[in-house]
Structure formats: C-alpha cells, structure tokens
PDB file of C-alpha atoms in Angstrom:
ATOM      1  CA  MET A 138     176.846 -22.988  27.366  1.00  0.00           C
ATOM      2  CA  GLU A 139     179.542 -20.964  29.133  1.00  0.00           C
ATOM      3  CA  HIS A 140     178.348 -17.744  27.489  1.00  0.00           C
ATOM      4  CA  GLU A 141     174.796 -18.404  28.661  1.00  0.00           C
ATOM      5  CA  GLU A 142     175.909 -18.970  32.247  1.00  0.00           C
ATOM      6  CA  GLU A 143     177.883 -15.714  32.232  1.00  0.00           C
ATOM      7  CA  SER A 144     175.026 -13.726  30.707  1.00  0.00           C
ATOM      8  CA  MET A 145     172.562 -15.010  33.282  1.00  0.00           C
ATOM      9  CA  ASN A 146     174.805 -13.863  36.166  1.00  0.00           C
ATOM     10  CA  ILE A 147     175.517 -10.306  35.109  1.00  0.00           C
ATOM     11  CA  ARG A 148     175.338  -7.980  38.089  1.00  0.00           C
ATOM     12  CA  PRO A 149     174.124  -4.396  37.580  1.00  0.00           C
ATOM     13  CA  THR A 150     177.685  -3.058  37.771  1.00  0.00           C
ATOM     14  CA  ASP A 151     178.955  -5.654  35.271  1.00  0.00           C
ATOM     15  CA  ASN A 152     177.140  -4.298  32.238  1.00  0.00           C
ATOM     16  CA  ALA A 153     178.841  -2.139  29.632  1.00  0.00           C
ATOM     17  CA  PHE A 154     176.754   0.936  30.468  1.00  0.00           C
ATOM     18  CA  ALA A 155     178.101   0.904  34.033  1.00  0.00           C
ATOM     19  CA  ARG A 156     181.759   0.528  32.981  1.00  0.00           C
ATOM     20  CA  ILE A 157     182.105   2.410  29.710  1.00  0.00           C
ATOM     21  CA  ASP A 158     185.790   3.150  30.275  1.00  0.00           C
ATOM     22  CA  ALA A 159     186.603  -0.546  30.688  1.00  0.00           C
ATOM     23  CA  VAL A 160     185.094  -1.817  27.432  1.00  0.00           C
ATOM     24  CA  SER A 161     186.647  -1.718  23.978  1.00  0.00           C
ATOM     25  CA  ALA A 162     186.804   1.504  21.997  1.00  0.00           C
ATOM     26  CA  GLU A 163     184.344  -0.025  19.534  1.00  0.00           C
ATOM     27  CA  MET A 164     181.841  -0.783  22.295  1.00  0.00           C
ATOM     28  CA  ARG A 165     182.310   2.693  23.817  1.00  0.00           C
ATOM     29  CA  GLY A 166     181.408   4.179  20.460  1.00  0.00           C
ATOM     30  CA  LYS A 167     178.306   2.008  20.253  1.00  0.00           C
ATOM     31  CA  ILE A 168     177.218   3.056  23.738  1.00  0.00           C
ATOM     32  CA  ILE A 169     177.654   6.766  23.005  1.00  0.00           C
ATOM     33  CA  ASP A 170     175.751   6.312  19.730  1.00  0.00           C
ATOM     34  CA  TYR A 171     173.013   4.523  21.661  1.00  0.00           C
ATOM     35  CA  LEU A 172     172.779   7.353  24.200  1.00  0.00           C
ATOM     36  CA  ASP A 173     172.522   9.878  21.366  1.00  0.00           C
ATOM     37  CA  VAL A 174     169.709   8.139  19.511  1.00  0.00           C
ATOM     38  CA  VAL A 175     167.817   7.500  22.755  1.00  0.00           C
ATOM     39  CA  ALA A 176     168.015  11.209  23.583  1.00  0.00           C
ATOM     40  CA  GLY A 177     166.422  12.031  20.236  1.00  0.00           C
ATOM     41  CA  HIS A 178     163.592   9.493  20.447  1.00  0.00           C
ATOM     42  CA  PRO A 179     160.087  10.971  20.941  1.00  0.00           C
ATOM     43  CA  GLU A 180     159.292   8.600  23.818  1.00  0.00           C
ATOM     44  CA  MET A 181     162.415   9.599  25.749  1.00  0.00           C
ATOM     45  CA  LYS A 182     161.721  13.248  25.011  1.00  0.00           C
ATOM     46  CA  ARG A 183     158.269  12.727  26.512  1.00  0.00           C
ATOM     47  CA  VAL A 184     159.812  11.311  29.691  1.00  0.00           C
ATOM     48  CA  ARG A 185     162.309  14.141  29.943  1.00  0.00           C
ATOM     49  CA  THR A 186     159.657  16.808  29.347  1.00  0.00           C
ATOM     50  CA  ALA A 187     157.615  15.365  32.213  1.00  0.00           C
ATOM     51  CA  ALA A 188     160.703  15.182  34.438  1.00  0.00           C
ATOM     52  CA  SER A 189     161.628  18.785  33.658  1.00  0.00           C
ATOM     53  CA  ALA A 190     158.153  19.963  34.648  1.00  0.00           C
ATOM     54  CA  ILE A 191     158.467  18.134  37.971  1.00  0.00           C
ATOM     55  CA  PHE A 192     162.057  19.178  38.672  1.00  0.00           C
ATOM     56  CA  ALA A 193     161.222  22.762  37.636  1.00  0.00           C
ATOM     57  CA  PRO A 194     164.681  24.332  37.268  1.00  0.00           C
ATOM     58  CA  SER A 195     164.686  28.117  37.508  1.00  0.00           C
ATOM     59  CA  GLU A 196     167.007  30.995  36.757  1.00  0.00           C
ATOM     60  CA  GLY A 197     169.943  31.465  39.093  1.00  0.00           C
ATOM     61  CA  GLU A 198     169.872  27.977  40.625  1.00  0.00           C
ATOM     62  CA  ARG A 199     172.866  25.737  41.210  1.00  0.00           C
ATOM     63  CA  LEU A 200     172.061  22.235  39.971  1.00  0.00           C
ATOM     64  CA  LEU A 201     173.717  18.850  39.673  1.00  0.00           C
ATOM     65  CA  ASP A 202     173.182  16.402  36.813  1.00  0.00           C
ATOM     66  CA  ALA A 203     174.507  13.129  38.226  1.00  0.00           C
ATOM     67  CA  GLY A 204     175.210  10.620  35.470  1.00  0.00           C
ATOM     68  CA  CYS A 205     175.259  13.169  32.668  1.00  0.00           C
ATOM     69  CA  GLY A 206     176.291  10.870  29.815  1.00  0.00           C
ATOM     70  CA  ALA A 207     176.884  13.000  26.728  1.00  0.00           C
ATOM     71  CA  GLY A 208     175.590  16.072  28.560  1.00  0.00           C
ATOM     72  CA  GLU A 209     172.503  16.984  26.556  1.00  0.00           C
ATOM     73  CA  VAL A 210     170.294  17.404  29.647  1.00  0.00           C
ATOM     74  CA  ALA A 211     172.997  19.355  31.502  1.00  0.00           C
ATOM     75  CA  ARG A 212     173.143  21.822  28.622  1.00  0.00           C
ATOM     76  CA  GLU A 213     169.365  22.235  28.735  1.00  0.00           C
ATOM     77  CA  LEU A 214     169.580  22.872  32.471  1.00  0.00           C
ATOM     78  CA  GLY A 215     172.315  25.430  31.809  1.00  0.00           C
ATOM     79  CA  ALA A 216     170.001  27.342  29.495  1.00  0.00           C
ATOM     80  CA  GLN A 217     167.270  27.259  32.143  1.00  0.00           C
ATOM     81  CA  VAL A 218     169.384  28.529  35.047  1.00  0.00           C
ATOM     82  CA  GLY A 219     171.074  31.172  32.882  1.00  0.00           C
ATOM     83  CA  SER A 220     174.293  33.047  33.469  1.00  0.00           C
ATOM     84  CA  ALA A 221     173.386  33.697  37.115  1.00  0.00           C
ATOM     85  CA  GLY A 222     173.157  29.975  37.783  1.00  0.00           C
ATOM     86  CA  ALA A 223     175.461  26.989  37.474  1.00  0.00           C
ATOM     87  CA  VAL A 224     175.176  23.336  36.479  1.00  0.00           C
ATOM     88  CA  PHE A 225     177.647  20.638  37.425  1.00  0.00           C
ATOM     89  CA  ALA A 226     177.502  17.575  35.188  1.00  0.00           C
ATOM     90  CA  ILE A 227     179.242  14.459  36.447  1.00  0.00           C
ATOM     91  CA  ASP A 228     179.605  10.945  35.143  1.00  0.00           C
ATOM     92  CA  ARG A 229     181.524   7.925  36.335  1.00  0.00           C
ATOM     93  CA  SER A 230     182.917   7.500  32.822  1.00  0.00           C
ATOM     94  CA  GLN A 231     185.777   9.793  31.874  1.00  0.00           C
ATOM     95  CA  GLN A 232     185.050   8.931  28.246  1.00  0.00           C
ATOM     96  CA  ALA A 233     181.462  10.147  28.557  1.00  0.00           C
ATOM     97  CA  VAL A 234     182.649  13.325  30.276  1.00  0.00           C
ATOM     98  CA  ALA A 235     185.099  13.936  27.437  1.00  0.00           C
ATOM     99  CA  VAL A 236     182.278  13.605  24.900  1.00  0.00           C
ATOM    100  CA  ALA A 237     180.064  15.952  26.924  1.00  0.00           C
ATOM    101  CA  GLN A 238     182.876  18.496  27.258  1.00  0.00           C
ATOM    102  CA  ALA A 239     183.551  18.376  23.507  1.00  0.00           C
ATOM    103  CA  ARG A 240     179.904  19.300  22.928  1.00  0.00           C
ATOM    104  CA  HIS A 241     179.900  22.205  25.390  1.00  0.00           C
ATOM    105  CA  ASP A 242     177.817  25.087  24.040  1.00  0.00           C
ATOM    106  CA  GLY A 243     179.201  27.863  26.230  1.00  0.00           C
ATOM    107  CA  GLY A 244     176.509  27.657  28.884  1.00  0.00           C
ATOM    108  CA  PRO A 245     177.128  27.692  32.659  1.00  0.00           C
ATOM    109  CA  VAL A 246     177.946  23.968  32.782  1.00  0.00           C
ATOM    110  CA  THR A 247     181.002  22.333  34.360  1.00  0.00           C
ATOM    111  CA  TYR A 248     181.770  18.735  33.395  1.00  0.00           C
ATOM    112  CA  GLN A 249     183.763  16.362  35.560  1.00  0.00           C
ATOM    113  CA  SER A 250     184.063  12.684  36.395  1.00  0.00           C
ATOM    114  CA  GLY A 251     182.569  11.554  39.665  1.00  0.00           C
ATOM    115  CA  ASP A 252     180.980   8.739  41.612  1.00  0.00           C
ATOM    116  CA  VAL A 253     177.321   9.241  42.485  1.00  0.00           C
ATOM    117  CA  THR A 254     177.814   7.140  45.631  1.00  0.00           C
ATOM    118  CA  ALA A 255     180.681   9.380  46.833  1.00  0.00           C
ATOM    119  CA  LEU A 256     180.132  12.897  45.516  1.00  0.00           C
ATOM    120  CA  ASP A 257     182.950  15.413  45.812  1.00  0.00           C
ATOM    121  CA  PHE A 258     180.721  18.302  46.890  1.00  0.00           C
ATOM    122  CA  PRO A 259     179.976  19.773  50.327  1.00  0.00           C
ATOM    123  CA  ASP A 260     176.720  19.251  52.189  1.00  0.00           C
ATOM    124  CA  GLY A 261     173.798  21.349  50.955  1.00  0.00           C
ATOM    125  CA  HIS A 262     175.709  22.621  47.913  1.00  0.00           C
ATOM    126  CA  PHE A 263     172.884  22.424  45.361  1.00  0.00           C
ATOM    127  CA  ASP A 264     169.373  23.772  45.009  1.00  0.00           C
ATOM    128  CA  GLY A 265     168.439  20.617  43.158  1.00  0.00           C
ATOM    129  CA  VAL A 266     169.980  17.429  41.821  1.00  0.00           C
ATOM    130  CA  ARG A 267     168.864  15.276  38.936  1.00  0.00           C
ATOM    131  CA  CYS A 268     169.842  11.679  38.199  1.00  0.00           C
ATOM    132  CA  GLU A 269     168.567   9.734  35.185  1.00  0.00           C
ATOM    133  CA  ARG A 270     169.016   6.018  34.380  1.00  0.00           C
ATOM    134  CA  VAL A 271     171.856   5.563  36.850  1.00  0.00           C
ATOM    135  CA  VAL A 272     170.348   3.759  39.853  1.00  0.00           C
ATOM    136  CA  GLN A 273     169.597   0.653  37.782  1.00  0.00           C
ATOM    137  CA  HIS A 274     173.342   0.145  37.244  1.00  0.00           C
ATOM    138  CA  LEU A 275     174.439   0.508  40.876  1.00  0.00           C
ATOM    139  CA  ALA A 276     175.343  -2.181  43.373  1.00  0.00           C
ATOM    140  CA  ASP A 277     174.342   0.164  46.236  1.00  0.00           C
ATOM    141  CA  PRO A 278     171.452   2.397  45.133  1.00  0.00           C
ATOM    142  CA  ASP A 279     170.740   3.539  48.713  1.00  0.00           C
ATOM    143  CA  ALA A 280     174.227   5.044  48.953  1.00  0.00           C
ATOM    144  CA  ALA A 281     173.535   7.046  45.807  1.00  0.00           C
ATOM    145  CA  ILE A 282     170.188   8.390  47.046  1.00  0.00           C
ATOM    146  CA  ALA A 283     171.791   9.332  50.371  1.00  0.00           C
ATOM    147  CA  GLU A 284     174.581  11.203  48.588  1.00  0.00           C
ATOM    148  CA  LEU A 285     172.175  13.060  46.317  1.00  0.00           C
ATOM    149  CA  ALA A 286     170.257  14.145  49.405  1.00  0.00           C
ATOM    150  CA  ARG A 287     173.434  15.094  51.280  1.00  0.00           C
ATOM    151  CA  VAL A 288     174.619  17.561  48.641  1.00  0.00           C
ATOM    152  CA  THR A 289     171.183  19.199  48.352  1.00  0.00           C
ATOM    153  CA  ARG A 290     170.276  22.159  50.551  1.00  0.00           C
ATOM    154  CA  PRO A 291     167.357  22.029  53.010  1.00  0.00           C
ATOM    155  CA  GLY A 292     164.178  22.513  51.019  1.00  0.00           C
ATOM    156  CA  GLY A 293     165.956  21.572  47.798  1.00  0.00           C
ATOM    157  CA  ARG A 294     164.780  18.749  45.608  1.00  0.00           C
ATOM    158  CA  VAL A 295     166.166  15.443  44.427  1.00  0.00           C
ATOM    159  CA  CYS A 296     164.778  14.106  41.145  1.00  0.00           C
ATOM    160  CA  VAL A 297     165.561  10.551  40.075  1.00  0.00           C
ATOM    161  CA  ILE A 298     164.377   9.131  36.760  1.00  0.00           C
ATOM    162  CA  ASP A 299     164.881   5.436  36.240  1.00  0.00           C
ATOM    163  CA  THR A 300     163.597   2.417  34.383  1.00  0.00           C
ATOM    164  CA  ASP A 301     161.619  -0.523  35.689  1.00  0.00           C
ATOM    165  CA  TRP A 302     162.605  -3.219  33.208  1.00  0.00           C
ATOM    166  CA  SER A 303     160.461  -5.724  35.104  1.00  0.00           C
ATOM    167  CA  SER A 304     157.466  -3.773  33.800  1.00  0.00           C
ATOM    168  CA  SER A 305     158.310  -4.899  30.254  1.00  0.00           C
ATOM    169  CA  VAL A 306     155.281  -6.271  28.437  1.00  0.00           C
ATOM    170  CA  GLY A 307     154.856  -7.350  24.868  1.00  0.00           C
ATOM    171  CA  ASP A 308     152.497  -8.916  22.406  1.00  0.00           C
ATOM    172  CA  GLY A 309     153.051 -10.826  19.186  1.00  0.00           C
ATOM    173  CA  PHE A 310     156.358 -12.420  20.215  1.00  0.00           C
ATOM    174  CA  ASP A 311     157.747 -14.786  22.859  1.00  0.00           C
ATOM    175  CA  HIS A 312     160.608 -15.168  25.385  1.00  0.00           C
ATOM    176  CA  LEU A 313     160.524 -11.555  26.631  1.00  0.00           C
ATOM    177  CA  ASP A 314     160.792 -12.431  30.341  1.00  0.00           C
ATOM    178  CA  GLU A 315     163.801 -14.640  29.680  1.00  0.00           C
ATOM    179  CA  VAL A 316     165.580 -11.927  27.724  1.00  0.00           C
ATOM    180  CA  VAL A 317     164.825  -9.201  30.269  1.00  0.00           C
ATOM    181  CA  GLY A 318     166.151 -11.456  33.024  1.00  0.00           C
ATOM    182  CA  SER A 319     169.391 -11.984  31.119  1.00  0.00           C
ATOM    183  CA  PHE A 320     169.905  -8.276  30.542  1.00  0.00           C
ATOM    184  CA  PHE A 321     168.658  -6.775  33.797  1.00  0.00           C
ATOM    185  CA  PRO A 322     168.769  -9.077  36.847  1.00  0.00           C
ATOM    186  CA  GLY A 323     168.164  -6.054  39.126  1.00  0.00           C
ATOM    187  CA  HIS A 324     165.483  -4.662  36.877  1.00  0.00           C
ATOM    188  CA  SER A 325     162.932  -3.082  39.256  1.00  0.00           C
ATOM    189  CA  ALA A 326     165.088  -0.017  39.985  1.00  0.00           C
ATOM    190  CA  GLY A 327     162.615   2.644  38.857  1.00  0.00           C
ATOM    191  CA  ARG A 328     159.673   1.757  41.064  1.00  0.00           C
ATOM    192  CA  CYS A 329     161.912   1.263  44.107  1.00  0.00           C
ATOM    193  CA  VAL A 330     163.331   4.791  44.090  1.00  0.00           C
ATOM    194  CA  ARG A 331     160.566   6.404  46.152  1.00  0.00           C
ATOM    195  CA  SER A 332     160.957   3.922  49.020  1.00  0.00           C
ATOM    196  CA  ARG A 333     164.708   4.531  48.942  1.00  0.00           C
ATOM    197  CA  MET A 334     164.041   8.270  49.138  1.00  0.00           C
ATOM    198  CA  VAL A 335     161.764   7.802  52.147  1.00  0.00           C
ATOM    199  CA  ARG A 336     164.378   5.676  53.914  1.00  0.00           C
ATOM    200  CA  SER A 337     167.036   8.306  53.209  1.00  0.00           C
ATOM    201  CA  GLY A 338     164.954  10.957  54.980  1.00  0.00           C
ATOM    202  CA  LEU A 339     163.637  12.862  51.976  1.00  0.00           C
ATOM    203  CA  ARG A 340     160.182  14.377  52.427  1.00  0.00           C
ATOM    204  CA  GLU A 341     157.218  15.311  50.215  1.00  0.00           C
ATOM    205  CA  THR A 342     158.061  12.446  47.906  1.00  0.00           C
ATOM    206  CA  SER A 343     156.036  12.053  44.725  1.00  0.00           C
ATOM    207  CA  VAL A 344     156.175   9.740  41.730  1.00  0.00           C
ATOM    208  CA  LEU A 345     155.045   9.832  38.126  1.00  0.00           C
ATOM    209  CA  PRO A 346     155.110   6.657  36.021  1.00  0.00           C
ATOM    210  CA  VAL A 347     155.523   7.177  32.288  1.00  0.00           C
ATOM    211  CA  THR A 348     154.901   4.207  30.004  1.00  0.00           C
ATOM    212  CA  LEU A 349     156.866   4.117  26.760  1.00  0.00           C
ATOM    213  CA  ARG A 350     155.331   2.159  23.893  1.00  0.00           C
ATOM    214  CA  PHE A 351     156.681   0.856  20.593  1.00  0.00           C
ATOM    215  CA  LEU A 352     154.943  -0.695  17.595  1.00  0.00           C
ATOM    216  CA  SER A 353     157.957  -2.076  15.737  1.00  0.00           C
ATOM    217  CA  PRO A 354     161.146  -3.882  16.788  1.00  0.00           C
ATOM    218  CA  ALA A 355     163.255  -1.259  15.032  1.00  0.00           C
ATOM    219  CA  ASP A 356     161.626   1.548  17.012  1.00  0.00           C
ATOM    220  CA  ALA A 357     161.852  -0.384  20.273  1.00  0.00           C
ATOM    221  CA  GLY A 358     165.544  -1.075  19.624  1.00  0.00           C
ATOM    222  CA  VAL A 359     166.310   2.640  19.657  1.00  0.00           C
ATOM    223  CA  VAL A 360     165.484   2.869  23.371  1.00  0.00           C
ATOM    224  CA  ALA A 361     165.337  -0.673  24.759  1.00  0.00           C
ATOM    225  CA  PRO A 362     168.687  -2.487  24.459  1.00  0.00           C
ATOM    226  CA  ILE A 363     166.906  -5.837  24.550  1.00  0.00           C
ATOM    227  CA  PHE A 364     165.890  -5.134  20.939  1.00  0.00           C
ATOM    228  CA  ASN A 365     169.245  -3.720  19.876  1.00  0.00           C
ATOM    229  CA  ARG A 366     170.864  -6.684  18.174  1.00  0.00           C
ATOM    230  CA  VAL A 367     174.395  -5.354  18.485  1.00  0.00           C
ATOM    231  CA  LEU A 368     174.010  -5.102  22.255  1.00  0.00           C
ATOM    232  CA  MET A 369     171.942  -8.279  22.485  1.00  0.00           C
ATOM    233  CA  ARG A 370     174.876 -10.400  21.341  1.00  0.00           C
ATOM    234  CA  GLU A 371     176.863  -9.153  24.341  1.00  0.00           C
ATOM    235  CA  TYR A 372     174.348 -10.519  26.840  1.00  0.00           C
ATOM    236  CA  LEU A 373     172.389 -13.419  25.352  1.00  0.00           C
ATOM    237  CA  SER A 374     173.427 -16.941  24.553  1.00  0.00           C
ATOM    238  CA  GLU A 375     173.424 -17.723  20.864  1.00  0.00           C
ATOM    239  CA  GLU A 376     170.489 -20.075  21.350  1.00  0.00           C
ATOM    240  CA  LEU A 377     168.354 -17.473  23.180  1.00  0.00           C
ATOM    241  CA  PHE A 378     169.370 -14.747  20.733  1.00  0.00           C
ATOM    242  CA  ASP A 379     168.213 -16.835  17.756  1.00  0.00           C
ATOM    243  CA  ARG A 380     165.031 -17.970  19.454  1.00  0.00           C
ATOM    244  CA  PHE A 381     164.027 -14.464  20.553  1.00  0.00           C
ATOM    245  CA  CYS A 382     164.926 -12.744  17.290  1.00  0.00           C
ATOM    246  CA  SER A 383     163.047 -15.317  15.217  1.00  0.00           C
ATOM    247  CA  SER A 384     159.920 -14.711  17.281  1.00  0.00           C
ATOM    248  CA  VAL A 385     160.311 -10.923  17.037  1.00  0.00           C
ATOM    249  CA  ASP A 386     160.884 -11.103  13.261  1.00  0.00           C
ATOM    250  CA  ARG A 387     157.735 -13.143  12.758  1.00  0.00           C
ATOM    251  CA  SER A 388     155.792 -10.569  14.772  1.00  0.00           C
ATOM    252  CA  ALA A 389     157.223  -7.740  12.682  1.00  0.00           C
ATOM    253  CA  ASP A 390     156.244  -9.546   9.470  1.00  0.00           C
ATOM    254  CA  ARG A 391     152.676  -9.975  10.710  1.00  0.00           C
ATOM    255  CA  GLY A 392     152.508  -6.363  11.908  1.00  0.00           C
ATOM    256  CA  ASP A 393     151.282  -7.264  15.410  1.00  0.00           C
ATOM    257  CA  PHE A 394     154.397  -6.305  17.422  1.00  0.00           C
ATOM    258  CA  LEU A 395     153.859  -4.360  20.651  1.00  0.00           C
ATOM    259  CA  TYR A 396     156.334  -3.598  23.421  1.00  0.00           C
ATOM    260  CA  ALA A 397     156.073  -1.259  26.416  1.00  0.00           C
ATOM    261  CA  PHE A 398     157.855  -0.537  29.675  1.00  0.00           C
ATOM    262  CA  THR A 399     157.578   2.052  32.425  1.00  0.00           C
ATOM    263  CA  MET A 400     159.992   4.703  33.622  1.00  0.00           C
ATOM    264  CA  TRP A 401     159.451   6.334  37.006  1.00  0.00           C
ATOM    265  CA  ILE A 402     160.090   9.982  37.855  1.00  0.00           C
ATOM    266  CA  SER A 403     160.548  10.364  41.605  1.00  0.00           C
ATOM    267  CA  LEU A 404     160.954  13.630  43.489  1.00  0.00           C
ATOM    268  CA  GLY A 405     161.784  14.243  47.118  1.00  0.00           C
ATOM    269  CA  ARG A 406     162.750  17.285  49.173  1.00  0.00           C
ATOM    270  CA  VAL A 407     165.451  17.601  51.797  1.00  0.00           C
ATOM    271  CA  ALA A 408     163.977  18.201  55.233  1.00  0.00           C
TER     272      ALA A 408
END
C-alpha cells in the first residue's frame, strides 16, 4: 500500500500541476492538453465570462495574468487593453511559458516565467492583476495574495479565481469524498480567498460563486481531474481507483450520474 500512503500525503505543491517542469515530457504534454480542453469547455467559459465582467479590463490598462498557463486568457486581455495597453503573462513553469509564447497572436502581451509569491515587478506597477487556479497549488497562499496586492496601484483591483474542491458533490456513485481527499488535501482554496484578501489589506472585497455541473463522467473528466483516468492513476491507489471507477461506470450505465463543484471569483481593491 506504499502508493496509497504517498497519494494520501500529497501536499499542494507536490502535484504535477504545480511542478510541470519537473515531471516527464509525457506528463507535461498531458497537462498542457488538459489545460487546453478545460479552456474550451462551456462550464469554464461561463466562469471566465463572469470573471471578465467583474475584473472589467479596459483599453490602455497595464495588467498582469499571474499563472497564465498556455496564455489564452492573457491574449484575450491583450485584445481588451489594445495597443495602448500592456499585459504581462507569467507562469512558474518555463514549459508553459514556452507554449504560451509559441501561440502569441501579436497582441500587447509579454510572456515570462515568474513566481507569484515573489513577483519581479515594482510596487503599484499594474492597474489590475488576475490569477486563476493558482492559489490551490501554493504552500503559502497569503504570500501570493500579498504580492498581487503589492504590484497593483492604489485603487487598482486584484481578481483571484480559484476552485473549492471541498464543495464537490455527486449523485449516482460512491467514494467521492475519499477521492477528493486523495487529490486535493488543501481543497478549500477558492472560498478562502476573500478572507486572505481582507487580511492582506485589500478593500471593497466581493465574491461570486459559480457552480459547475456535469451529467456524465466523460464531461466531468474534461474539467475535474478526479474523473480524468489518466491523471487519476497518478494519485489514487489501485484499489481506490478500481472501486471509484466501477461505481462511476455503473452510474453512467444507469444514466443517473451528477457531479458539481464551485469556483469562487474574488475581487479586492488596493487601498
């Protein structure tokens, strides 16, 4: 049961999404593919549309996309700020930055590697900063929120979008809590962001919860890695994998599968 013991003790910074450059080339490819299909999923598009309305980028602004992944949101921000503005897209993974750079569309976006807990930008440098699905992977989320606030000008806004995996609910299948606990031991990141913002000194904080819902395991597996069987094998014991998948398959056969979880969009302003 060595594999089970390791999977149950994964820290947020131990997972493959937090250390893309350290995993095998095959796994890096799978992670980039996962990020791509998630970006195209209607439920994630719904979250990002809501976040964009709250963040409200405008022409001529200088913005930061912290944790840019393959850069699709940074390129959208570039189109919104226009040639008079600028977007800096950073990611801890040099591999992800290379992918984002290769997809550059000519907009006012600069891609570079960087650590969200130690940003290489001066105080008050940005009109707004955006950070999506990063906090859940960090050992020190408060340091990240403080840095995002530090590099934002007075009156500027900090927008953090993150998942609360502990909000996972399902029907028609069993063992969900056990699987979520194996994947995401620090899984309440999304709903904790606002309190972290308040403690960091941000003002006028607001939150919007968005619940994503899925009616088939295949659809859920596009967004939720706990239903992605390639990724599941990296984190679950063989016994739990078989037990969970058997229950999910029976639910799919009956047609009664339901899974949902909540993402939180939090916004705060620098005093």
